[in-house]
mmCIF file of C-alpha atoms in Angstrom:
data_model
loop_
_atom_site.group_PDB
_atom_site.id
_atom_site.type_symbol
_atom_site.label_atom_id
_atom_site.label_comp_id
_atom_site.label_asym_id
_atom_site.label_seq_id
_atom_site.Cartn_x
_atom_site.Cartn_y
_atom_site.Cartn_z
ATOM 1 C CA UNK A 75 -1.399 -37.770 10.048
ATOM 2 C CA UNK A 76 -3.976 -34.758 10.075
ATOM 3 C CA UNK A 77 -1.672 -32.764 7.743
ATOM 4 C CA UNK A 78 -1.457 -35.927 5.325
ATOM 5 C CA UNK A 79 -5.338 -36.237 4.974
ATOM 6 C CA UNK A 80 -5.593 -32.352 4.741
ATOM 7 C CA UNK A 81 -3.222 -32.312 1.721
ATOM 8 C CA UNK A 82 -5.269 -35.265 0.451
ATOM 9 C CA UNK A 83 -8.588 -33.587 0.404
ATOM 10 C CA UNK A 84 -7.089 -30.292 -0.764
ATOM 11 C CA UNK A 85 -5.579 -32.176 -3.758
ATOM 12 C CA UNK A 86 -9.135 -33.530 -4.414
ATOM 13 C CA UNK A 87 -11.208 -30.881 -3.899
ATOM 14 C CA UNK A 88 -8.886 -28.207 -5.797
ATOM 15 C CA UNK A 89 -6.573 -30.186 -8.233
ATOM 16 C CA UNK A 90 -6.161 -27.027 -10.456
ATOM 17 C CA UNK A 91 -4.420 -24.872 -7.540
ATOM 18 C CA UNK A 92 -2.034 -27.740 -6.961
ATOM 19 C CA UNK A 93 -1.313 -28.288 -10.637
ATOM 20 C CA UNK A 94 -2.931 -31.571 -10.841
ATOM 21 C CA UNK A 95 -5.504 -30.603 -13.338
ATOM 22 C CA UNK A 96 -5.190 -30.279 -17.090
ATOM 23 C CA UNK A 97 -4.933 -26.602 -16.903
ATOM 24 C CA UNK A 98 -3.866 -24.410 -13.953
ATOM 25 C CA UNK A 99 -4.219 -20.760 -13.862
ATOM 26 C CA UNK A 100 -3.598 -18.020 -11.255
ATOM 27 C CA UNK A 101 -7.011 -17.615 -10.482
ATOM 28 C CA UNK A 102 -7.522 -21.344 -9.501
ATOM 29 C CA UNK A 103 -4.382 -20.786 -7.160
ATOM 30 C CA UNK A 104 -5.752 -17.575 -5.718
ATOM 31 C CA UNK A 105 -8.910 -19.423 -5.010
ATOM 32 C CA UNK A 106 -7.505 -21.564 -2.419
ATOM 33 C CA UNK A 107 -4.500 -19.524 -1.619
ATOM 34 C CA UNK A 108 -6.764 -16.789 -0.386
ATOM 35 C CA UNK A 109 -8.282 -18.921 2.461
ATOM 36 C CA UNK A 110 -5.049 -20.213 3.486
ATOM 37 C CA UNK A 111 -2.475 -17.317 3.009
ATOM 38 C CA UNK A 112 -4.073 -14.482 4.319
ATOM 39 C CA UNK A 113 -4.625 -16.107 7.772
ATOM 40 C CA UNK A 114 -0.858 -17.288 7.970
ATOM 41 C CA UNK A 115 0.121 -13.549 6.899
ATOM 42 C CA UNK A 116 -1.777 -12.247 9.810
ATOM 43 C CA UNK A 117 -0.388 -14.739 11.980
ATOM 44 C CA UNK A 118 3.170 -13.965 11.038
ATOM 45 C CA UNK A 119 2.677 -10.294 10.806
ATOM 46 C CA UNK A 120 0.477 -9.668 14.167
ATOM 47 C CA UNK A 121 0.224 -12.671 16.167
ATOM 48 C CA UNK A 122 3.786 -14.153 16.157
ATOM 49 C CA UNK A 123 5.558 -10.532 17.164
ATOM 50 C CA UNK A 124 3.096 -10.289 20.195
ATOM 51 C CA UNK A 125 3.823 -13.827 21.190
ATOM 52 C CA UNK A 126 7.590 -13.423 20.781
ATOM 53 C CA UNK A 127 7.503 -10.069 22.771
ATOM 54 C CA UNK A 128 5.224 -11.380 25.352
ATOM 55 C CA UNK A 129 6.799 -14.916 25.386
ATOM 56 C CA UNK A 130 3.436 -16.556 26.012
ATOM 57 C CA UNK A 131 3.637 -20.233 27.248
ATOM 58 C CA UNK A 132 2.818 -23.290 24.910
ATOM 59 C CA UNK A 133 -0.715 -23.437 24.233
ATOM 60 C CA UNK A 134 -3.125 -26.527 24.970
ATOM 61 C CA UNK A 135 -3.396 -29.315 22.554
ATOM 62 C CA UNK A 136 -6.553 -27.996 20.678
ATOM 63 C CA UNK A 137 -4.649 -24.700 19.924
ATOM 64 C CA UNK A 138 -1.480 -26.267 19.407
ATOM 65 C CA UNK A 139 -3.035 -28.395 16.548
ATOM 66 C CA UNK A 140 -4.494 -25.053 15.042
ATOM 67 C CA UNK A 141 -1.200 -23.166 15.267
ATOM 68 C CA UNK A 142 0.694 -26.395 13.796
ATOM 69 C CA UNK A 143 -1.616 -26.324 10.827
ATOM 70 C CA UNK A 144 -1.244 -22.396 10.422
ATOM 71 C CA UNK A 145 2.879 -23.318 10.262
ATOM 72 C CA UNK A 146 2.803 -26.214 8.037
ATOM 73 C CA UNK A 147 -0.312 -26.075 5.758
ATOM 74 C CA UNK A 148 0.463 -22.623 4.196
ATOM 75 C CA UNK A 149 4.055 -23.278 3.688
ATOM 76 C CA UNK A 150 3.209 -26.861 1.948
ATOM 77 C CA UNK A 151 0.564 -25.200 -0.253
ATOM 78 C CA UNK A 152 3.046 -22.205 -1.146
ATOM 79 C CA UNK A 153 5.866 -24.800 -1.828
ATOM 80 C CA UNK A 154 3.672 -26.489 -4.593
ATOM 81 C CA UNK A 155 2.062 -23.356 -6.253
ATOM 82 C CA UNK A 156 5.570 -21.671 -6.585
ATOM 83 C CA UNK A 157 6.998 -24.664 -7.862
ATOM 84 C CA UNK A 158 4.491 -24.527 -10.730
ATOM 85 C CA UNK A 159 6.377 -21.489 -11.848
ATOM 86 C CA UNK A 160 9.553 -23.632 -12.176
ATOM 87 C CA UNK A 161 11.945 -25.389 -10.064
ATOM 88 C CA UNK A 162 14.627 -22.457 -10.554
ATOM 89 C CA UNK A 163 12.012 -20.194 -9.166
ATOM 90 C CA UNK A 164 11.310 -22.242 -6.212
ATOM 91 C CA UNK A 165 14.845 -22.255 -5.383
ATOM 92 C CA UNK A 166 15.209 -18.651 -5.769
ATOM 93 C CA UNK A 167 12.464 -17.820 -3.538
ATOM 94 C CA UNK A 168 13.805 -20.310 -0.596
ATOM 95 C CA UNK A 169 17.325 -18.593 -1.064
ATOM 96 C CA UNK A 170 15.654 -15.554 0.438
ATOM 97 C CA UNK A 171 15.263 -17.481 3.805
ATOM 98 C CA UNK A 172 18.835 -19.267 3.430
ATOM 99 C CA UNK A 173 20.508 -15.959 2.684
ATOM 100 C CA UNK A 174 18.964 -14.207 5.556
ATOM 101 C CA UNK A 175 20.047 -16.928 7.855
ATOM 102 C CA UNK A 176 23.469 -16.850 6.236
ATOM 103 C CA UNK A 177 23.954 -13.486 6.169
ATOM 104 C CA UNK A 178 22.885 -12.923 9.933
ATOM 105 C CA UNK A 179 25.454 -15.554 10.838
ATOM 106 C CA UNK A 180 28.501 -14.282 9.349
ATOM 107 C CA UNK A 181 27.307 -10.631 10.224
ATOM 108 C CA UNK A 182 26.693 -11.629 13.838
ATOM 109 C CA UNK A 183 29.574 -13.351 14.185
ATOM 110 C CA UNK A 184 31.530 -10.251 12.949
ATOM 111 C CA UNK A 185 29.794 -7.365 14.446
ATOM 112 C CA UNK A 186 27.434 -8.921 16.839
ATOM 113 C CA UNK A 187 27.333 -6.833 19.927
ATOM 114 C CA UNK A 188 23.402 -5.946 20.495
ATOM 115 C CA UNK A 189 21.400 -9.021 21.443
ATOM 116 C CA UNK A 190 18.269 -9.407 19.382
ATOM 117 C CA UNK A 191 16.143 -11.830 21.576
ATOM 118 C CA UNK A 192 18.469 -13.088 24.369
ATOM 119 C CA UNK A 193 15.690 -14.632 26.292
ATOM 120 C CA UNK A 194 14.630 -16.646 23.175
ATOM 121 C CA UNK A 195 17.876 -17.085 20.985
ATOM 122 C CA UNK A 196 21.099 -15.507 22.688
ATOM 123 C CA UNK A 197 23.179 -16.055 19.758
ATOM 124 C CA UNK A 198 21.154 -13.745 17.379
ATOM 125 C CA UNK A 199 21.995 -10.047 17.323
ATOM 126 C CA UNK A 200 20.719 -6.915 15.912
ATOM 127 C CA UNK A 201 23.809 -6.449 13.688
ATOM 128 C CA UNK A 202 23.215 -10.237 12.440
ATOM 129 C CA UNK A 203 19.552 -9.101 11.472
ATOM 130 C CA UNK A 204 20.816 -6.111 9.216
ATOM 131 C CA UNK A 205 23.423 -8.194 7.885
ATOM 132 C CA UNK A 206 20.749 -11.033 6.912
ATOM 133 C CA UNK A 207 18.875 -7.911 5.370
ATOM 134 C CA UNK A 208 21.553 -6.382 3.486
ATOM 135 C CA UNK A 209 22.256 -10.033 2.054
ATOM 136 C CA UNK A 210 18.739 -10.457 1.155
ATOM 137 C CA UNK A 211 18.250 -6.896 -0.524
ATOM 138 C CA UNK A 212 21.440 -7.219 -2.604
ATOM 139 C CA UNK A 213 20.283 -10.924 -3.746
ATOM 140 C CA UNK A 214 16.748 -9.322 -4.681
ATOM 141 C CA UNK A 215 18.267 -6.485 -6.800
ATOM 142 C CA UNK A 216 20.684 -8.883 -8.512
ATOM 143 C CA UNK A 217 17.779 -11.350 -8.967
ATOM 144 C CA UNK A 218 15.816 -8.540 -10.431
ATOM 145 C CA UNK A 219 18.035 -8.312 -13.705
ATOM 146 C CA UNK A 220 17.145 -12.016 -14.343
ATOM 147 C CA UNK A 221 13.487 -11.370 -13.756
ATOM 148 C CA UNK A 222 12.851 -7.791 -14.784
ATOM 149 C CA UNK A 223 9.065 -7.833 -14.005
ATOM 150 C CA UNK A 224 10.185 -7.837 -10.304
ATOM 151 C CA UNK A 225 10.984 -3.912 -11.060
ATOM 152 C CA UNK A 226 8.092 -3.378 -13.060
ATOM 153 C CA UNK A 227 6.058 -1.829 -10.553
ATOM 154 C CA UNK A 228 8.541 0.018 -8.184
ATOM 155 C CA UNK A 229 12.058 -0.406 -6.897
ATOM 156 C CA UNK A 230 10.720 0.703 -3.597
ATOM 157 C CA UNK A 231 8.254 -1.866 -3.145
ATOM 158 C CA UNK A 232 10.577 -4.597 -3.989
ATOM 159 C CA UNK A 233 12.929 -3.333 -1.514
ATOM 160 C CA UNK A 234 10.211 -3.113 1.195
ATOM 161 C CA UNK A 235 8.928 -6.505 0.182
ATOM 162 C CA UNK A 236 12.601 -7.978 0.724
ATOM 163 C CA UNK A 237 12.999 -6.236 4.078
ATOM 164 C CA UNK A 238 9.540 -7.588 5.132
ATOM 165 C CA UNK A 239 10.518 -11.243 4.223
ATOM 166 C CA UNK A 240 13.611 -11.072 6.215
ATOM 167 C CA UNK A 241 11.922 -9.650 9.305
ATOM 168 C CA UNK A 242 9.292 -12.882 8.587
ATOM 169 C CA UNK A 243 12.258 -15.280 8.186
ATOM 170 C CA UNK A 244 13.976 -14.129 11.251
ATOM 171 C CA UNK A 245 10.498 -14.226 13.095
ATOM 172 C CA UNK A 246 10.131 -18.069 11.887
ATOM 173 C CA UNK A 247 13.407 -19.035 13.282
ATOM 174 C CA UNK A 248 12.670 -17.192 16.748
ATOM 175 C CA UNK A 249 9.205 -18.646 17.057
ATOM 176 C CA UNK A 250 10.563 -22.224 16.766
ATOM 177 C CA UNK A 251 13.594 -21.420 19.137
ATOM 178 C CA UNK A 252 11.117 -20.022 21.693
ATOM 179 C CA UNK A 253 8.881 -23.475 21.497
ATOM 180 C CA UNK A 254 11.863 -25.501 21.831
ATOM 181 C CA UNK A 255 13.205 -23.500 24.795
ATOM 182 C CA UNK A 256 9.583 -23.562 26.385
ATOM 183 C CA UNK A 257 9.179 -27.338 25.711
ATOM 184 C CA UNK A 258 12.877 -27.787 27.270
ATOM 185 C CA UNK A 259 14.396 -29.374 23.983
ATOM 186 C CA UNK A 260 17.750 -28.542 22.206
ATOM 187 C CA UNK A 261 16.553 -30.052 18.778
ATOM 188 C CA UNK A 262 13.088 -30.144 17.331
ATOM 189 C CA UNK A 263 13.233 -33.978 16.582
ATOM 190 C CA UNK A 264 16.050 -36.459 15.836
ATOM 191 C CA UNK A 265 15.130 -37.164 12.367
ATOM 192 C CA UNK A 266 18.165 -35.060 11.109
ATOM 193 C CA UNK A 267 21.160 -35.552 13.602
ATOM 194 C CA UNK A 268 23.498 -32.763 14.006
ATOM 195 C CA UNK A 269 21.100 -30.388 12.369
ATOM 196 C CA UNK A 270 18.602 -29.805 15.264
ATOM 197 C CA UNK A 271 15.893 -31.676 13.554
ATOM 198 C CA UNK A 272 13.625 -31.303 10.767
ATOM 199 C CA UNK A 273 11.669 -28.040 12.048
ATOM 200 C CA UNK A 274 15.138 -26.461 12.429
ATOM 201 C CA UNK A 275 15.887 -26.984 8.737
ATOM 202 C CA UNK A 276 12.431 -25.104 7.725
ATOM 203 C CA UNK A 277 11.620 -22.854 10.289
ATOM 204 C CA UNK A 278 12.343 -19.801 8.242
ATOM 205 C CA UNK A 279 10.658 -21.440 5.043
ATOM 206 C CA UNK A 280 7.392 -22.180 7.218
ATOM 207 C CA UNK A 281 7.318 -18.358 7.358
ATOM 208 C CA UNK A 282 8.658 -17.103 3.994
ATOM 209 C CA UNK A 283 6.820 -19.265 1.521
ATOM 210 C CA UNK A 284 3.321 -18.424 2.463
ATOM 211 C CA UNK A 285 4.034 -14.744 2.282
ATOM 212 C CA UNK A 286 5.997 -14.863 -1.047
ATOM 213 C CA UNK A 287 3.158 -16.793 -2.564
ATOM 214 C CA UNK A 288 0.518 -14.274 -1.224
ATOM 215 C CA UNK A 289 2.546 -11.565 -2.740
ATOM 216 C CA UNK A 290 2.723 -13.290 -6.109
ATOM 217 C CA UNK A 291 -0.993 -14.128 -6.297
ATOM 218 C CA UNK A 292 -1.897 -10.496 -5.546
ATOM 219 C CA UNK A 293 0.496 -9.289 -8.450
ATOM 220 C CA UNK A 294 -1.044 -11.630 -10.807
ATOM 221 C CA UNK A 295 -4.720 -11.629 -9.803
#
């Protein structure tokens, strides 16, 4: 309910940033995005690694609501703003999280020996994470032939960005696993039977989409 109200208010106050106005510019998107994506970047880049390392217990209701908003609101805004570049661009970005997960699964099944976070998600391995990173890097380099502007600055910057996005994608998955484990739940909900729940389907996207949107807005600003 709170998320729905916030989305309506943001759409009313900043229609241009959501593509609801007659003209939408990167500056309009950046005006709103900088207040939402930067806190998300700090959350995923600083707070979540510490949370996973220390395995802090579930916070109280007030802090939990704030964390829920940091998880969902930036991902919602990024989904809308990236979509303005075109549906295929959005799918291409979402593929980063999907490939990181798929590559990690197959590489982990084939070569997985060393556990990545045994107390959080016993099935994940370092070999799987490396396999996911390789899949994302190969995908990003292939995609650069379709979008040459990705390589206009530096190939190394693209590689660093792809590796960082892979790491953020893994953290999104691990954080959701940690929260479920601490709550004593196997699935995040019963909305998608057999799939673990809705949050299990979007856990990596909640971390990846805001970072991609932030990098995009920094590039076009």
